[in-house]
Amino acid sequence: MAAILNAAAKMADKVLGSAPTSTPMQPNVDPNIKMNAIVWHSREDVRYVEKPKPIITDSTDIILRITATTICGSDLHLYTNAMLDMHDGDILGHEFMGIIEDAGSEVKNLKVGQRVVVAFGIACGKCDYCKREEFTACDTTNPSKLIESVYGHRPAALYGYSHLTGGVPGGQSEYVRVPFADVNCLVIPEDVPDEKALYLSDVVPTAYHGTELAKVKEGSTVAIWGLGPIGLMAARWCQIRKASRIIGIECVPERIELARKHLGPSVEIVDFSKDNTIQKVLELVPGGVDCAIECAGFEYATSLIHKVERALMLETDTADIFSEMFTCVRKFGRVSIIGVYSGTANHFPVGAMMEKDLIIKGGQSPTQKYWLMCLEKIRSGELDPTFIITHRAQLKDAPTLYQRFHKDKDVIKCFLRP
């Protein structure tokens, strides 16, 4: 079913064509110099292959020699072909950092040899959205008319995350071209090692964004759906923001163990393989939590009806988690959605949203907006993102790690060297 939807998306993409962008989204390459990269081939088939090395394509570019990259939980949506408009040979990866090897003539704030981390969303820095620090809404970097036809507008391009978000070659590779480098790179000081700096590309600011959308503050009661890397990091941010109660909803034993080991008893666990989520959360907080944060994504149907409807392509996403969240949050509470959703979901609980006066916010993190604050939290020692790392390996091991991440669930977050 997913293959049929993906084929239809690619056909629609071809018919609609591409919108103009402020810089080419496909880099020029040197066909005589090869690099290694992880590419998508088909459902549950990613490969370590040779690709031509990118070169400076526009004057605001840098070429980055990757020193560290990782696999994001949201990459599993690509791996399973659940995210539309994937093409054979696409280079994956939107979380990476490295050393600047070359820089275009208009790069002003960076220089060759500096170590930088790169934001997962590509911003031009000049459009009205970027000027308001709404960087993942950048108006000029995503060429996909298909996504515009579905959503009404084009969000920013993302690295290595389907042609709906630009088809931009990602950072699970040895080299990557970074457009608008002055906007999209953060220089990393010497006292911050790669293992901490890497996660400034996505996990750290995205988790913070989730708590910001939910307006977590001192004394808040918070429930977090999903304790993968983002959920675990969101729980840590809730601790930093002095929430009074934090409830993590999860069923994977390895994730639960990691939460208990590194976050301590202040994060109460609801194991939904053993307990009914709604009953347990309302037993713990009878009036409902102040804030509900979704960190799981669109594939995780729990009810039979959504499992059947997704299998029959009657919906792309599932609303099961929303039903739980809207029930468990208090009246006039806040719901934050930072897991990946891409299409439509049936049986959306609009009545609960309306009658309980809920405030619902969601979206991709405008990473560049939060960078400096997040970096200072790491430098001060208040936040150490390395607690989510369960596997350290080389880039060539990524295909095996994708499989384990998807099937075995024992991979929570990896740290990869080229």
GROMACS .gro file of C-alpha atoms in nm:
model
  418
    1MET     CA    1   0.000   0.000   0.000
    2ALA     CA    2   0.278   0.242   0.094
    3ALA     CA    3   0.454   0.170  -0.236
    4ILE     CA    4   0.136   0.260  -0.429
    5LEU     CA    5   0.099   0.588  -0.240
    6ASN     CA    6   0.465   0.672  -0.293
    7ALA     CA    7   0.441   0.600  -0.667
    8ALA     CA    8   0.134   0.823  -0.690
    9ALA     CA    9   0.313   1.101  -0.501
   10LYS     CA   10   0.612   1.083  -0.734
   11MET     CA   11   0.382   1.100  -1.036
   12ALA     CA   12   0.201   1.403  -0.892
   13ASP     CA   13   0.535   1.565  -0.811
   14LYS     CA   14   0.646   1.520  -1.171
   15VAL     CA   15   0.321   1.662  -1.312
   16LEU     CA   16   0.315   1.964  -1.080
   17GLY     CA   17   0.683   2.046  -1.128
   18SER     CA   18   0.901   2.257  -0.902
   19ALA     CA   19   0.857   2.603  -0.757
   20PRO     CA   20   1.144   2.853  -0.783
   21THR     CA   21   1.378   2.868  -0.483
   22SER     CA   22   1.627   3.122  -0.355
   23THR     CA   23   1.914   2.880  -0.414
   24PRO     CA   24   1.939   2.548  -0.602
   25MET     CA   25   1.838   2.266  -0.371
   26GLN     CA   26   2.037   2.007  -0.563
   27PRO     CA   27   2.411   2.067  -0.525
   28ASN     CA   28   2.664   2.062  -0.802
   29VAL     CA   29   2.899   1.766  -0.767
   30ASP     CA   30   3.247   1.666  -0.872
   31PRO     CA   31   3.196   1.335  -1.057
   32ASN     CA   32   3.564   1.250  -1.018
   33ILE     CA   33   3.562   1.258  -0.635
   34LYS     CA   34   3.357   1.001  -0.451
   35MET     CA   35   3.221   0.989  -0.098
   36ASN     CA   36   3.024   0.732   0.100
   37ALA     CA   37   2.663   0.792   0.200
   38ILE     CA   38   2.349   0.618   0.321
   39VAL     CA   39   2.080   0.618   0.053
   40TRP     CA   40   1.717   0.510   0.044
   41HIS     CA   41   1.644   0.237  -0.210
   42SER     CA   42   1.298   0.108  -0.119
   43ARG     CA   43   1.089   0.006   0.180
   44GLU     CA   44   1.319  -0.115   0.461
   45ASP     CA   45   1.615  -0.103   0.224
   46VAL     CA   46   1.883   0.161   0.287
   47ARG     CA   47   2.236   0.116   0.157
   48TYR     CA   48   2.592   0.236   0.214
   49VAL     CA   49   2.709   0.343  -0.132
   50GLU     CA   50   2.944   0.574  -0.318
   51LYS     CA   51   2.807   0.907  -0.439
   52PRO     CA   52   2.981   1.204  -0.607
   53LYS     CA   53   3.108   1.467  -0.365
   54PRO     CA   54   2.914   1.797  -0.354
   55ILE     CA   55   3.090   2.123  -0.436
   56ILE     CA   56   3.013   2.492  -0.382
   57THR     CA   57   2.695   2.561  -0.580
   58ASP     CA   58   2.601   2.911  -0.462
   59SER     CA   59   2.801   3.190  -0.305
   60THR     CA   60   2.639   3.148   0.040
   61ASP     CA   61   2.730   2.776   0.061
   62ILE     CA   62   2.980   2.584   0.262
   63ILE     CA   63   3.098   2.228   0.204
   64LEU     CA   64   3.106   2.039   0.531
   65ARG     CA   65   3.322   1.737   0.604
   66ILE     CA   66   3.098   1.536   0.835
   67THR     CA   67   3.249   1.435   1.168
   68ALA     CA   68   2.929   1.303   1.331
   69THR     CA   69   2.578   1.210   1.228
   70THR     CA   70   2.292   0.997   1.358
   71ILE     CA   71   1.963   0.827   1.278
   72CYS     CA   72   1.652   1.010   1.395
   73GLY     CA   73   1.336   0.832   1.505
   74SER     CA   74   1.154   1.025   1.233
   75ASP     CA   75   1.389   0.865   0.976
   76LEU     CA   76   1.197   0.543   1.039
   77HIS     CA   77   0.901   0.698   0.856
   78LEU     CA   78   1.128   0.711   0.550
   79TYR     CA   79   1.267   0.364   0.615
   80THR     CA   80   0.917   0.212   0.618
   81ASN     CA   81   0.814   0.418   0.313
   82ALA     CA   82   0.539   0.580   0.517
   83MET     CA   83   0.657   0.930   0.418
   84LEU     CA   84   0.556   1.010   0.062
   85ASP     CA   85   0.774   1.110  -0.234
   86MET     CA   86   1.090   0.917  -0.156
   87HIS     CA   87   1.316   0.852  -0.456
   88ASP     CA   88   1.564   0.573  -0.509
   89GLY     CA   89   1.912   0.706  -0.429
   90ASP     CA   90   1.806   0.988  -0.194
   91ILE     CA   91   2.079   1.057   0.065
   92LEU     CA   92   1.927   1.040   0.413
   93GLY     CA   93   2.002   1.225   0.735
   94HIS     CA   94   1.906   1.560   0.885
   95GLU     CA   95   2.119   1.562   1.203
   96PHE     CA   96   2.489   1.621   1.144
   97MET     CA   97   2.792   1.835   1.218
   98GLY     CA   98   3.147   1.867   1.092
   99ILE     CA   99   3.440   2.080   0.977
  100ILE     CA  100   3.406   2.348   0.711
  101GLU     CA  101   3.617   2.242   0.413
  102ASP     CA  102   3.520   2.512   0.163
  103ALA     CA  103   3.315   2.833   0.173
  104GLY     CA  104   3.144   3.048  -0.089
  105SER     CA  105   3.242   3.408  -0.153
  106GLU     CA  106   2.942   3.556   0.034
  107VAL     CA  107   2.985   3.354   0.354
  108LYS     CA  108   3.068   3.625   0.611
  109ASN     CA  109   3.056   3.475   0.960
  110LEU     CA  110   3.225   3.138   0.906
  111LYS     CA  111   3.562   3.025   0.787
  112VAL     CA  112   3.731   2.711   0.664
  113GLY     CA  113   3.840   2.482   0.948
  114GLN     CA  114   3.566   2.579   1.194
  115ARG     CA  115   3.359   2.306   1.359
  116VAL     CA  116   2.986   2.366   1.321
  117VAL     CA  117   2.652   2.195   1.375
  118VAL     CA  118   2.384   2.239   1.109
  119ALA     CA  119   2.012   2.300   1.164
  120PHE     CA  120   1.789   2.032   1.010
  121GLY     CA  121   1.566   2.295   0.845
  122ILE     CA  122   1.711   2.510   0.567
  123ALA     CA  123   1.635   2.881   0.609
  124CYS     CA  124   1.723   3.165   0.373
  125GLY     CA  125   1.743   3.424   0.653
  126LYS     CA  126   1.579   3.693   0.437
  127CYS     CA  127   1.211   3.613   0.391
  128ASP     CA  128   0.943   3.745   0.627
  129TYR     CA  129   0.923   3.410   0.809
  130CYS     CA  130   1.296   3.397   0.873
  131LYS     CA  131   1.294   3.758   0.992
  132ARG     CA  132   1.037   3.654   1.253
  133GLU     CA  133   1.260   3.359   1.350
  134GLU     CA  134   1.003   3.116   1.206
  135PHE     CA  135   1.284   2.938   1.028
  136THR     CA  136   1.111   2.608   0.946
  137ALA     CA  137   0.847   2.810   0.761
  138CYS     CA  138   1.108   2.966   0.530
  139ASP     CA  139   0.926   3.068   0.214
  140THR     CA  140   1.206   3.025  -0.037
  141THR     CA  141   1.393   2.695   0.005
  142ASN     CA  142   1.142   2.416  -0.065
  143PRO     CA  143   1.064   2.359  -0.437
  144SER     CA  144   0.782   2.107  -0.381
  145LYS     CA  145   0.460   2.217  -0.546
  146LEU     CA  146   0.310   1.888  -0.427
  147ILE     CA  147   0.334   1.986  -0.061
  148GLU     CA  148   0.196   2.330  -0.149
  149SER     CA  149  -0.104   2.169  -0.318
  150VAL     CA  150  -0.172   1.965  -0.002
  151TYR     CA  151  -0.100   2.222   0.271
  152GLY     CA  152  -0.166   2.548   0.088
  153HIS     CA  153   0.192   2.667   0.144
  154ARG     CA  154   0.544   2.529   0.127
  155PRO     CA  155   0.734   2.490   0.457
  156ALA     CA  156   1.113   2.508   0.461
  157ALA     CA  157   1.326   2.246   0.292
  158LEU     CA  158   1.477   1.980   0.520
  159TYR     CA  159   1.789   1.774   0.470
  160GLY     CA  160   1.742   1.414   0.365
  161TYR     CA  161   1.369   1.398   0.425
  162SER     CA  162   1.181   1.318   0.101
  163HIS     CA  163   1.101   1.538  -0.195
  164LEU     CA  164   0.801   1.680  -0.010
  165THR     CA  165   1.059   1.877   0.185
  166GLY     CA  166   1.284   1.955  -0.108
  167GLY     CA  167   1.471   1.634  -0.187
  168VAL     CA  168   1.787   1.787  -0.042
  169PRO     CA  169   2.081   1.544   0.003
  170GLY     CA  170   2.124   1.472   0.372
  171GLY     CA  171   2.404   1.435   0.622
  172GLN     CA  172   2.434   1.058   0.663
  173SER     CA  173   2.735   1.096   0.438
  174GLU     CA  174   3.097   1.204   0.439
  175TYR     CA  175   3.031   1.548   0.291
  176VAL     CA  176   2.729   1.776   0.253
  177ARG     CA  177   2.658   2.110   0.094
  178VAL     CA  178   2.498   2.363   0.334
  179PRO     CA  179   2.314   2.655   0.169
  180PHE     CA  180   2.285   2.992   0.345
  181ALA     CA  181   2.556   2.875   0.581
  182ASP     CA  182   2.567   3.192   0.792
  183VAL     CA  183   2.203   3.130   0.891
  184ASN     CA  184   2.207   2.753   0.921
  185CYS     CA  185   2.537   2.678   1.100
  186LEU     CA  186   2.633   2.723   1.464
  187VAL     CA  187   3.002   2.737   1.554
  188ILE     CA  188   3.082   2.495   1.836
  189PRO     CA  189   3.330   2.601   2.106
  190GLU     CA  190   3.624   2.375   2.188
  191ASP     CA  191   3.487   2.275   2.529
  192VAL     CA  192   3.182   2.104   2.375
  193PRO     CA  193   3.261   1.760   2.226
  194ASP     CA  194   3.090   1.624   1.915
  195GLU     CA  195   2.883   1.380   2.120
  196LYS     CA  196   2.707   1.673   2.287
  197ALA     CA  197   2.710   1.921   1.999
  198LEU     CA  198   2.560   1.687   1.739
  199TYR     CA  199   2.217   1.685   1.901
  200LEU     CA  200   2.184   2.061   1.871
  201SER     CA  201   2.093   1.989   1.508
  202ASP     CA  202   1.750   1.854   1.603
  203VAL     CA  203   1.683   1.655   1.923
  204VAL     CA  204   1.774   1.919   2.180
  205PRO     CA  205   1.594   2.218   2.021
  206THR     CA  206   1.300   2.009   1.898
  207ALA     CA  207   1.236   1.875   2.248
  208TYR     CA  208   1.265   2.227   2.387
  209HIS     CA  209   1.021   2.346   2.119
  210GLY     CA  210   0.773   2.087   2.243
  211THR     CA  211   0.788   2.227   2.595
  212GLU     CA  212   0.768   2.582   2.461
  213LEU     CA  213   0.454   2.507   2.258
  214ALA     CA  214   0.301   2.348   2.569
  215LYS     CA  215   0.408   2.646   2.783
  216VAL     CA  216   0.563   2.423   3.049
  217LYS     CA  217   0.651   2.633   3.351
  218GLU     CA  218   0.733   2.591   3.718
  219GLY     CA  219   0.462   2.383   3.880
  220SER     CA  220   0.315   2.244   3.555
  221THR     CA  221   0.187   1.888   3.534
  222VAL     CA  222   0.299   1.731   3.206
  223ALA     CA  223   0.231   1.405   3.021
  224ILE     CA  224   0.459   1.302   2.734
  225TRP     CA  225   0.344   1.050   2.475
  226GLY     CA  226   0.651   0.854   2.359
  227LEU     CA  227   0.990   0.823   2.530
  228GLY     CA  228   1.209   0.791   2.227
  229PRO     CA  229   1.498   1.039   2.197
  230ILE     CA  230   1.267   1.340   2.159
  231GLY     CA  231   1.038   1.234   2.442
  232LEU     CA  232   1.328   1.161   2.675
  233MET     CA  233   1.483   1.498   2.596
  234ALA     CA  234   1.146   1.672   2.640
  235ALA     CA  235   1.120   1.513   2.984
  236ARG     CA  236   1.464   1.651   3.071
  237TRP     CA  237   1.359   1.998   2.955
  238CYS     CA  238   1.047   1.969   3.173
  239GLN     CA  239   1.277   1.898   3.468
  240ILE     CA  240   1.487   2.203   3.382
  241ARG     CA  241   1.171   2.413   3.354
  242LYS     CA  242   1.067   2.286   3.702
  243ALA     CA  243   0.748   2.102   3.613
  244SER     CA  244   0.595   1.959   3.929
  245ARG     CA  245   0.493   1.625   3.775
  246ILE     CA  246   0.615   1.456   3.457
  247ILE     CA  247   0.445   1.144   3.324
  248GLY     CA  248   0.607   0.946   3.043
  249ILE     CA  249   0.386   0.716   2.835
  250GLU     CA  250   0.577   0.429   2.672
  251CYS     CA  251   0.582   0.051   2.628
  252VAL     CA  252   0.936  -0.027   2.506
  253PRO     CA  253   1.133  -0.170   2.803
  254GLU     CA  254   1.466  -0.023   2.691
  255ARG     CA  255   1.321   0.328   2.675
  256ILE     CA  256   1.153   0.292   3.012
  257GLU     CA  257   1.477   0.168   3.165
  258LEU     CA  258   1.671   0.462   3.018
  259ALA     CA  259   1.417   0.709   3.156
  260ARG     CA  260   1.435   0.558   3.502
  261LYS     CA  261   1.814   0.539   3.499
  262HIS     CA  262   1.891   0.890   3.377
  263LEU     CA  263   1.583   1.097   3.464
  264GLY     CA  264   1.502   0.942   3.799
  265PRO     CA  265   1.176   0.903   3.990
  266SER     CA  266   1.054   1.250   3.899
  267VAL     CA  267   0.945   1.101   3.565
  268GLU     CA  268   0.653   0.868   3.639
  269ILE     CA  269   0.605   0.590   3.383
  270VAL     CA  270   0.277   0.471   3.234
  271ASP     CA  271   0.346   0.145   3.048
  272PHE     CA  272   0.056   0.121   2.806
  273SER     CA  273   0.129  -0.245   2.738
  274LYS     CA  274   0.013  -0.307   3.095
  275ASP     CA  275  -0.221  -0.019   3.181
  276ASN     CA  276  -0.492   0.176   3.003
  277THR     CA  277  -0.328   0.512   2.930
  278ILE     CA  278  -0.632   0.731   2.991
  279GLN     CA  279  -0.735   0.556   3.311
  280LYS     CA  280  -0.383   0.560   3.453
  281VAL     CA  281  -0.306   0.925   3.372
  282LEU     CA  282  -0.639   1.043   3.517
  283GLU     CA  283  -0.578   0.826   3.822
  284LEU     CA  284  -0.242   1.001   3.871
  285VAL     CA  285  -0.379   1.349   3.795
  286PRO     CA  286  -0.760   1.336   3.840
  287GLY     CA  287  -0.825   1.686   3.704
  288GLY     CA  288  -0.608   1.625   3.397
  289VAL     CA  289  -0.256   1.744   3.322
  290ASP     CA  290  -0.179   2.103   3.235
  291CYS     CA  291   0.033   2.011   2.933
  292ALA     CA  292   0.036   1.716   2.693
  293ILE     CA  293   0.333   1.669   2.458
  294GLU     CA  294   0.319   1.430   2.162
  295CYS     CA  295   0.657   1.281   2.066
  296ALA     CA  296   0.562   0.967   1.872
  297GLY     CA  297   0.432   1.043   1.521
  298PHE     CA  298   0.167   0.938   1.277
  299GLU     CA  299   0.225   0.564   1.237
  300TYR     CA  300   0.133   0.446   1.585
  301ALA     CA  301  -0.227   0.328   1.573
  302THR     CA  302  -0.351   0.154   1.888
  303SER     CA  303  -0.719   0.100   1.803
  304LEU     CA  304  -0.841  -0.162   1.558
  305ILE     CA  305  -1.032   0.091   1.350
  306HIS     CA  306  -0.724   0.304   1.281
  307LYS     CA  307  -0.511  -0.003   1.208
  308VAL     CA  308  -0.766  -0.116   0.950
  309GLU     CA  309  -0.811   0.229   0.797
  310ARG     CA  310  -0.437   0.282   0.759
  311ALA     CA  311  -0.396  -0.064   0.605
  312LEU     CA  312  -0.672   0.015   0.354
  313MET     CA  313  -0.525   0.360   0.277
  314LEU     CA  314  -0.835   0.532   0.413
  315GLU     CA  315  -0.609   0.759   0.616
  316THR     CA  316  -0.236   0.832   0.618
  317ASP     CA  317  -0.204   0.925   0.985
  318THR     CA  318  -0.376   0.805   1.301
  319ALA     CA  319  -0.557   1.013   1.564
  320ASP     CA  320  -0.537   0.758   1.846
  321ILE     CA  321  -0.276   0.954   2.041
  322PHE     CA  322  -0.473   1.278   1.997
  323SER     CA  323  -0.781   1.109   2.147
  324GLU     CA  324  -0.578   1.008   2.451
  325MET     CA  325  -0.414   1.347   2.488
  326PHE     CA  326  -0.736   1.546   2.456
  327THR     CA  327  -0.897   1.324   2.719
  328CYS     CA  328  -0.606   1.340   2.964
  329VAL     CA  329  -0.535   1.713   2.948
  330ARG     CA  330  -0.732   1.946   3.175
  331LYS     CA  331  -0.991   2.195   3.051
  332PHE     CA  332  -0.812   2.497   2.901
  333GLY     CA  333  -0.498   2.281   2.886
  334ARG     CA  334  -0.229   2.286   2.622
  335VAL     CA  335  -0.142   2.018   2.369
  336SER     CA  336   0.194   2.022   2.188
  337ILE     CA  337   0.255   1.808   1.879
  338ILE     CA  338   0.617   1.760   1.769
  339GLY     CA  339   0.604   1.407   1.630
  340VAL     CA  340   0.590   1.384   1.249
  341TYR     CA  341   0.245   1.402   1.084
  342SER     CA  342   0.210   1.433   0.710
  343GLY     CA  343  -0.144   1.376   0.583
  344THR     CA  344  -0.493   1.320   0.720
  345ALA     CA  345  -0.640   1.128   1.013
  346ASN     CA  346  -0.996   1.008   1.058
  347HIS     CA  347  -1.197   1.034   1.382
  348PHE     CA  348  -1.009   1.341   1.501
  349PRO     CA  349  -1.153   1.433   1.844
  350VAL     CA  350  -1.264   1.782   1.747
  351GLY     CA  351  -1.545   1.782   2.005
  352ALA     CA  352  -1.307   1.741   2.300
  353MET     CA  353  -1.082   2.010   2.156
  354MET     CA  354  -1.373   2.254   2.131
  355GLU     CA  355  -1.570   2.180   2.446
  356LYS     CA  356  -1.266   2.158   2.675
  357ASP     CA  357  -1.123   2.486   2.534
  358LEU     CA  358  -0.793   2.320   2.449
  359ILE     CA  359  -0.501   2.507   2.297
  360ILE     CA  360  -0.336   2.289   2.028
  361LYS     CA  361   0.000   2.381   1.879
  362GLY     CA  362   0.239   2.179   1.667
  363GLY     CA  363   0.520   2.205   1.421
  364GLN     CA  364   0.884   2.168   1.336
  365SER     CA  365   1.135   2.338   1.561
  366PRO     CA  366   1.279   2.672   1.443
  367THR     CA  367   1.612   2.541   1.562
  368GLN     CA  368   1.820   2.851   1.494
  369LYS     CA  369   1.595   3.048   1.730
  370TYR     CA  370   1.685   2.828   2.028
  371TRP     CA  371   2.046   2.740   1.949
  372LEU     CA  372   2.241   2.977   2.170
  373MET     CA  373   2.027   2.908   2.476
  374CYS     CA  374   2.053   2.532   2.424
  375LEU     CA  375   2.430   2.554   2.374
  376GLU     CA  376   2.470   2.746   2.699
  377LYS     CA  377   2.267   2.485   2.888
  378ILE     CA  378   2.506   2.219   2.756
  379ARG     CA  379   2.818   2.423   2.838
  380SER     CA  380   2.696   2.489   3.192
  381GLY     CA  381   2.637   2.118   3.250
  382GLU     CA  382   2.267   2.164   3.320
  383LEU     CA  383   2.183   1.963   3.009
  384ASP     CA  384   2.387   1.663   2.891
  385PRO     CA  385   2.223   1.516   2.579
  386THR     CA  386   2.452   1.212   2.571
  387PHE     CA  387   2.221   1.023   2.809
  388ILE     CA  388   2.005   0.925   2.508
  389ILE     CA  389   2.295   0.756   2.323
  390THR     CA  390   2.270   0.376   2.327
  391HIS     CA  391   2.492   0.285   2.029
  392ARG     CA  392   2.816   0.420   1.885
  393ALA     CA  393   2.918   0.301   1.541
  394GLN     CA  394   3.045   0.399   1.197
  395LEU     CA  395   2.841   0.528   0.904
  396LYS     CA  396   2.879   0.197   0.723
  397ASP     CA  397   2.686   0.031   1.009
  398ALA     CA  398   2.378   0.248   0.952
  399PRO     CA  399   2.179  -0.003   0.743
  400THR     CA  400   2.199  -0.256   1.027
  401LEU     CA  401   2.112   0.008   1.285
  402TYR     CA  402   1.806   0.116   1.083
  403GLN     CA  403   1.685  -0.244   1.090
  404ARG     CA  404   1.744  -0.279   1.464
  405PHE     CA  405   1.589   0.060   1.533
  406HIS     CA  406   1.275  -0.050   1.349
  407LYS     CA  407   1.248  -0.417   1.442
  408ASP     CA  408   1.425  -0.475   1.772
  409LYS     CA  409   1.361  -0.136   1.939
  410ASP     CA  410   1.690  -0.165   2.132
  411VAL     CA  411   1.847   0.127   1.941
  412ILE     CA  412   1.727   0.451   2.096
  413LYS     CA  413   1.985   0.697   1.966
  414CYS     CA  414   2.312   0.633   1.790
  415PHE     CA  415   2.627   0.836   1.738
  416LEU     CA  416   2.790   0.770   1.401
  417ARG     CA  417   3.133   0.860   1.270
  418PRO     CA  418   3.196   0.851   0.891
   0.00000   0.00000   0.00000
